[in-house]
GROMACS .gro file of C-alpha atoms in nm:
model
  273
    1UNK     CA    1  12.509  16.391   6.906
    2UNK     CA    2  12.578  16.199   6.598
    3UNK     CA    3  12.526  15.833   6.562
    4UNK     CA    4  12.834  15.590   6.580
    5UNK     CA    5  13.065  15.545   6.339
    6UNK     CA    6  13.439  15.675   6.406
    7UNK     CA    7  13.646  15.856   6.622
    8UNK     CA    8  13.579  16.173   6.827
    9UNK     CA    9  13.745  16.418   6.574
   10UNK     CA   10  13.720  16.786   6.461
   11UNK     CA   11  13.362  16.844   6.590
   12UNK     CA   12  13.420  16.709   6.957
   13UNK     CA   13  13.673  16.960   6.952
   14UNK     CA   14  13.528  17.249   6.852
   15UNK     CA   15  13.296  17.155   7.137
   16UNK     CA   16  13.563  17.194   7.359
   17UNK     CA   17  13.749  17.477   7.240
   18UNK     CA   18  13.378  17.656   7.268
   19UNK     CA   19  13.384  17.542   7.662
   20UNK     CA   20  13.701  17.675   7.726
   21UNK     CA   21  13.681  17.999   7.589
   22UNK     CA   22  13.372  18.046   7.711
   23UNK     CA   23  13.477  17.914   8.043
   24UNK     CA   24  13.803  18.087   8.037
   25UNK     CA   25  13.615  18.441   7.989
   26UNK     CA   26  13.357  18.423   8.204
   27UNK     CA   27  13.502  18.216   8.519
   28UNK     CA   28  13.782  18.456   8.548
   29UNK     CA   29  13.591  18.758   8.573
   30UNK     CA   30  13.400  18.557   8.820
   31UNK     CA   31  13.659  18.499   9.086
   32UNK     CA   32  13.941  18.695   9.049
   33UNK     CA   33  13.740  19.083   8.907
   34UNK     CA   34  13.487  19.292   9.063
   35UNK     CA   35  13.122  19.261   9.023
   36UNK     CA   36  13.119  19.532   8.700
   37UNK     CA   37  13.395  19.379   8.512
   38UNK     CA   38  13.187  19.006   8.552
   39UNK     CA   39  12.839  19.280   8.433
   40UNK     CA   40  13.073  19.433   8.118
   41UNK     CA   41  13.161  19.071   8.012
   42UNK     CA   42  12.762  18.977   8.010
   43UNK     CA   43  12.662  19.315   7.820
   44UNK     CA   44  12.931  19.193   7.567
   45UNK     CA   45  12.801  18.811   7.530
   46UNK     CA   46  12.424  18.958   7.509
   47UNK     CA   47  12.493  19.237   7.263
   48UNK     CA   48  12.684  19.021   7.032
   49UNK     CA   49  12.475  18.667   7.071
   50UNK     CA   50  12.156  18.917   7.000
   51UNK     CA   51  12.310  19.090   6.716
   52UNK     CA   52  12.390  18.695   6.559
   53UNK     CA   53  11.979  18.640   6.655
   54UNK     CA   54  11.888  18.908   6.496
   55UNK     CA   55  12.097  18.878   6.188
   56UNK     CA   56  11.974  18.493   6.170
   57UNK     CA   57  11.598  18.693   6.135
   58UNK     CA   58  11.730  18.947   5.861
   59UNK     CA   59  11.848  18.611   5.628
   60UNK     CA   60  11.434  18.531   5.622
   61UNK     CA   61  11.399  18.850   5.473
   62UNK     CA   62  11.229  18.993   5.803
   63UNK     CA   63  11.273  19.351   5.811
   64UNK     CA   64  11.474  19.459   6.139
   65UNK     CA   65  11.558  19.740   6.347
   66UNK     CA   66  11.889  19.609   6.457
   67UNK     CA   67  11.977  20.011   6.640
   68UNK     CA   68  11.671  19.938   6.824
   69UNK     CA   69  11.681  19.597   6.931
   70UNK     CA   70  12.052  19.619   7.022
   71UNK     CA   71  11.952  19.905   7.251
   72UNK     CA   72  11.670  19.777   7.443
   73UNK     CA   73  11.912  19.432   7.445
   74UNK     CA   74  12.197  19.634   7.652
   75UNK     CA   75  11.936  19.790   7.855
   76UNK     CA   76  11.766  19.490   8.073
   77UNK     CA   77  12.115  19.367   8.230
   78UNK     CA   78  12.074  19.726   8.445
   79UNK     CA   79  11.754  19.618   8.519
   80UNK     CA   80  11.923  19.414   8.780
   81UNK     CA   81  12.020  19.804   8.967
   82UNK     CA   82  11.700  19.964   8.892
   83UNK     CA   83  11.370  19.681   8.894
   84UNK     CA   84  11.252  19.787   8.549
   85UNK     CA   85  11.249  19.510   8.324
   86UNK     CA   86  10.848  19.522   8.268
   87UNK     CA   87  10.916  19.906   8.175
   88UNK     CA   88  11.213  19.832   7.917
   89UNK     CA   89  10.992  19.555   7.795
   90UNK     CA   90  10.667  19.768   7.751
   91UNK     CA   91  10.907  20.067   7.577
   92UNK     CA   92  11.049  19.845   7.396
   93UNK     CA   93  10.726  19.673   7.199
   94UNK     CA   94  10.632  20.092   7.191
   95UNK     CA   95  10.958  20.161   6.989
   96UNK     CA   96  10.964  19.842   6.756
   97UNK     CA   97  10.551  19.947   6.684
   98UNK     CA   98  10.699  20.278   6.595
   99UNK     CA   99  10.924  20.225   6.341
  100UNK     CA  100  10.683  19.988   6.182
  101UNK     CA  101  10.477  20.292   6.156
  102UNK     CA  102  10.644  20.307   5.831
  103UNK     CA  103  10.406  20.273   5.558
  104UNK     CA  104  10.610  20.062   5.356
  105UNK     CA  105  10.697  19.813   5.594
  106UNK     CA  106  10.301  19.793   5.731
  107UNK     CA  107  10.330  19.397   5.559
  108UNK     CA  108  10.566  19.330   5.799
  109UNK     CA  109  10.434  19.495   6.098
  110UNK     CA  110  10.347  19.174   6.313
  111UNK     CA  111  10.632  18.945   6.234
  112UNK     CA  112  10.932  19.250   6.254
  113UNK     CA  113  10.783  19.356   6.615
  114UNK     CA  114  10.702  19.031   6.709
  115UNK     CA  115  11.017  18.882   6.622
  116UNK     CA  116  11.271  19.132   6.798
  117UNK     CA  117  11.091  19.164   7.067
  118UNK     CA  118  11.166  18.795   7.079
  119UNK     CA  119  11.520  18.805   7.063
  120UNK     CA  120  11.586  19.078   7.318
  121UNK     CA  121  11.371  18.874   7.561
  122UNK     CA  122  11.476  18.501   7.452
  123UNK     CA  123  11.884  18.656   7.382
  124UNK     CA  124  11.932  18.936   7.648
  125UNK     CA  125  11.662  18.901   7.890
  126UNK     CA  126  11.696  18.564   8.008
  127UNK     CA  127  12.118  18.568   8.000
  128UNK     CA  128  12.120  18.893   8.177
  129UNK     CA  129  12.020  18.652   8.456
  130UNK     CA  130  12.342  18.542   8.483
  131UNK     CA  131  12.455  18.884   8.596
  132UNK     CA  132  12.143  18.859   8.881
  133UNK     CA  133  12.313  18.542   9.006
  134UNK     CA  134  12.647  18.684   9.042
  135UNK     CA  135  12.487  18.972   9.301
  136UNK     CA  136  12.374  18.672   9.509
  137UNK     CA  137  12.530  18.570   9.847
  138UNK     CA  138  12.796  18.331   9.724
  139UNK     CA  139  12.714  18.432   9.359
  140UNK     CA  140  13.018  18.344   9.195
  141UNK     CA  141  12.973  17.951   9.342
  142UNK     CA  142  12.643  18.009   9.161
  143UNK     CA  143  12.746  18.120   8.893
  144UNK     CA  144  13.080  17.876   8.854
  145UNK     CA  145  12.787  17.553   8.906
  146UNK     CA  146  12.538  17.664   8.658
  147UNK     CA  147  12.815  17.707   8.391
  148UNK     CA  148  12.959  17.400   8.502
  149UNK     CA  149  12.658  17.182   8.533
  150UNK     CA  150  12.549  17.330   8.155
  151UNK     CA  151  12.887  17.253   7.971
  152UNK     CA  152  12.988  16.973   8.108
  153UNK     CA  153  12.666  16.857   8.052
  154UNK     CA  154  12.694  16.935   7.666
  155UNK     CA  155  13.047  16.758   7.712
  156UNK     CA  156  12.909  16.475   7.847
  157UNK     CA  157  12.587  16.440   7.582
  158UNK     CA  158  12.817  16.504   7.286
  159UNK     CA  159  13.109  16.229   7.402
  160UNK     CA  160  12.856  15.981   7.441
  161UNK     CA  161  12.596  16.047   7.164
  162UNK     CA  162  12.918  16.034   6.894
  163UNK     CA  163  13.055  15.727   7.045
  164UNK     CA  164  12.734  15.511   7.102
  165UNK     CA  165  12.423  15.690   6.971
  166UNK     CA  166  12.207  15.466   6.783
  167UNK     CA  167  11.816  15.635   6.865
  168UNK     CA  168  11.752  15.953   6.678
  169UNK     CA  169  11.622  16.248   6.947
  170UNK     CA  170  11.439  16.541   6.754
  171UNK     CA  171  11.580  16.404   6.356
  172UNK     CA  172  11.382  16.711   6.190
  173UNK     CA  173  11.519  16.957   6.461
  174UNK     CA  174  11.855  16.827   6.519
  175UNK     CA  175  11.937  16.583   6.314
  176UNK     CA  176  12.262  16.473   6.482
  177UNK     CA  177  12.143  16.428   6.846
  178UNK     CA  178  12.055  16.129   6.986
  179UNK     CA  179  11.870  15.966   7.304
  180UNK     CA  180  12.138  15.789   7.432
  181UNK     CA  181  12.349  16.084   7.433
  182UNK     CA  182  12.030  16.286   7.621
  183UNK     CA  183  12.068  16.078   7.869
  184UNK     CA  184  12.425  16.119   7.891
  185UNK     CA  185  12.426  16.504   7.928
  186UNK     CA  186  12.156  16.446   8.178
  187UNK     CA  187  12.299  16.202   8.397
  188UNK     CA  188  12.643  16.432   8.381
  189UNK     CA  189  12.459  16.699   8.499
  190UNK     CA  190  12.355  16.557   8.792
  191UNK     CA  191  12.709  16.398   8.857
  192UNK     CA  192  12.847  16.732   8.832
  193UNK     CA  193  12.569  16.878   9.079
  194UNK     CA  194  12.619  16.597   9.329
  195UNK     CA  195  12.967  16.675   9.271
  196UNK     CA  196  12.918  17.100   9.401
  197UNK     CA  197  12.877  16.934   9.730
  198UNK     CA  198  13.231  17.015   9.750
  199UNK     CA  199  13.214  17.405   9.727
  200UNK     CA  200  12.815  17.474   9.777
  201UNK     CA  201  12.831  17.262  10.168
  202UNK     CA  202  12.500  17.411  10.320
  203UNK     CA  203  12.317  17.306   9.961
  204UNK     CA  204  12.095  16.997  10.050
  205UNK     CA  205  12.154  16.695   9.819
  206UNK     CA  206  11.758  16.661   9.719
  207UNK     CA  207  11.841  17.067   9.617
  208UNK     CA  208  12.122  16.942   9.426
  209UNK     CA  209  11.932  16.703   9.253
  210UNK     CA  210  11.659  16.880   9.148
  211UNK     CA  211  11.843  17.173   9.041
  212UNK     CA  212  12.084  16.917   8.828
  213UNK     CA  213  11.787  16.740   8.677
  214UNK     CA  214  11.617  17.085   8.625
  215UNK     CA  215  11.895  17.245   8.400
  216UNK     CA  216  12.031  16.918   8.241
  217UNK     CA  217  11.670  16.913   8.098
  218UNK     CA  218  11.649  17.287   8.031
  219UNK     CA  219  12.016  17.348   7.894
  220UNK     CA  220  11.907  17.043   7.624
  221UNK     CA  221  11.597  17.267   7.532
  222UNK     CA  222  11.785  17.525   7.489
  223UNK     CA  223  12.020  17.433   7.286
  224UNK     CA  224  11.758  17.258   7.051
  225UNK     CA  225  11.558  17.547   7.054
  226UNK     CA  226  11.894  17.755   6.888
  227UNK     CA  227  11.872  17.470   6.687
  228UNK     CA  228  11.526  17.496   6.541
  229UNK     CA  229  11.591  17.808   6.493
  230UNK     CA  230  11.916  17.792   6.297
  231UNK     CA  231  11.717  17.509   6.088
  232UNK     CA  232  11.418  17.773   6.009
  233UNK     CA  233  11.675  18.003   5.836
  234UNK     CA  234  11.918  17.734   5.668
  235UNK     CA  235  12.231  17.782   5.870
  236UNK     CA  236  12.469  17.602   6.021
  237UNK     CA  237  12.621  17.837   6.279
  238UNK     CA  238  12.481  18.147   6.432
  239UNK     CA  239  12.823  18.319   6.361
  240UNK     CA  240  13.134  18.297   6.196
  241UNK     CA  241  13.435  18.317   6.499
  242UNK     CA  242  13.696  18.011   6.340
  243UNK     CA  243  13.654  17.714   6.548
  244UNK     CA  244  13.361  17.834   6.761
  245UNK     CA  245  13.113  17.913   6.536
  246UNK     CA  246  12.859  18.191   6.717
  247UNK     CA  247  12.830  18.378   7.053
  248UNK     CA  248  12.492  18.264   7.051
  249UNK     CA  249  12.595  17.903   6.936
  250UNK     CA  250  12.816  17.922   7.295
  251UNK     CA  251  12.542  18.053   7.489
  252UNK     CA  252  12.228  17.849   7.361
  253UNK     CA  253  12.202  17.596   7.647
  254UNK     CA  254  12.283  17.886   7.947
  255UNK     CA  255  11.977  18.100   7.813
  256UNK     CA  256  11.700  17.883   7.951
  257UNK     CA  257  11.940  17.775   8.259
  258UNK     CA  258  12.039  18.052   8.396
  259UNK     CA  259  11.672  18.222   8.502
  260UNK     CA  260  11.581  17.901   8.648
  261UNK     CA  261  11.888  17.864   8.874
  262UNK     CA  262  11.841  18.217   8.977
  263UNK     CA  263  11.415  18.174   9.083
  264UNK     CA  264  11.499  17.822   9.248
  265UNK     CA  265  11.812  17.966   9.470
  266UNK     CA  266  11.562  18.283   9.570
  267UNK     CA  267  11.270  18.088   9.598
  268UNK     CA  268  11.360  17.771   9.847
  269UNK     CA  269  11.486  17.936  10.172
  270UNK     CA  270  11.832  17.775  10.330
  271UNK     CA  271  11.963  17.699   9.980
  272UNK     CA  272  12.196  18.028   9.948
  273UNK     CA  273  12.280  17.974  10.313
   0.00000   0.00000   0.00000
């Protein structure tokens, strides 16, 4: 959220145009398809926002095994039909230690396992949560208020951080975000999860509340933590889609959302009615 000084233009936008389509392609799948088609359209997001992550590693000269990591990436959203993500996690470290077997690559041993083992649990893991959601009773509500909640959130931080931010948030992390629009995004949030009232009736307001504070904080992490992580490498987007920038750019604030949604609905009995 930059500091004031002119009119909501091109960036505020793009902003938009990256809700929308994102939006657009997953909330239609939610209502109106079957369970798979919603499951294809999360493979897709995962396989392409990891394939950005791990690209993003490749530019600090990390050496990667993108066949690999892609793979064991594709393979946790099943692990909603079979309960196996421990075992794809454990095969997976196995496999990345194996091709670092190579002797020439033994300087980069750590950092290469380490690292894309990282992104398919940070980039595919945690968004294949989404999919868990969806299998829920009333899942597509679910889903519907944690994307809602997250990007209107972002809507909400952005509007208000361009128009009136004046306090720096995180300057060496993100530069261009400020308090007062923090505040903003969180306060939105909560708005928007008083306002699911409307659709999620049984849902107790102090649920609502906490849940809304919960992800309006964690959906801000998130996307800072894309953030840092773009800064590390020197880059401004995580991809190159005209007017969107990256997948993962789209999907930064949902990562860390999403698994918490899905543990508080399944944890606090009465709130998925």
């Amino acid at each position: 959220c930059r500091r004031r000084g002119g009119p909501v233009t091109s960036p505020f936008i793009r902003r938009l145009l990256r809700s929308a389509v994102f939006l657009t392609i997953t909330c239609s799948p939610v209502f109106l398809a079957p369970n798979w088609l919603f499951f294809l359209v999360v493979e897709v997001f995962i396989l392409f926002a990891l394939n950005e992550f791990l690209s993003l590693a490749e530019t600090k000269g990390i050496v990667i095994n993108r066949l690999l990591g892609l793979f064991f990436g594709g393979l946790l959203p099943f692990s909603f039909f079979f309960p196996s993500d421990s075992i794809i996690l454990v095969i997976a470290c196995l496999s990345f230690f194996l091709f670092n077997f190579h002797r020439r690559l033994r300087e980069q041993a750590l950092v290469s396992t380490s690292v894309t083992l990282f992104g398919v649990i940070y980039v595919a893991w945690f968004f294949s949560y989404l999919t868990k959601i969806k299998y829920l009773p009333q899942g597509s509500w679910w889903v519907f208020y944690t994307i809602l909640l997250v990007k209107g959130g972002d809507a909400g931080a952005y509007f208000v951080g361009k128009s009136f931010g004046k306090m720096k948030l995180i300057e060496h992390v993100s530069p261009n975000k400020s308090v007062e629009g923090a505040i903003a995004g969180l306060v939105t949030t909560i708005l928007l999860s008083f306002v699911s009232k409307l659709y999620l009736v049984h849902v107790d307001f102090l649920h609502l509340f906490i849940l809304g504070t919960a992800v309006g904080i964690l959906a801000q992490l998130g996307d800072l933590a894309e953030s840092l992580i773009k800064r590390d490498v020197g880059v401004k987007d995580s991809g190159h889609i005209p007017g969107l920038g990256g997948v993962l750019d789209v999907l930064d604030s949902l990562i860390l959302s999403a698994p918490f949604v899905y543990f508080y609905v399944t944890t606090f009995p009465g709130v998925l009615g």
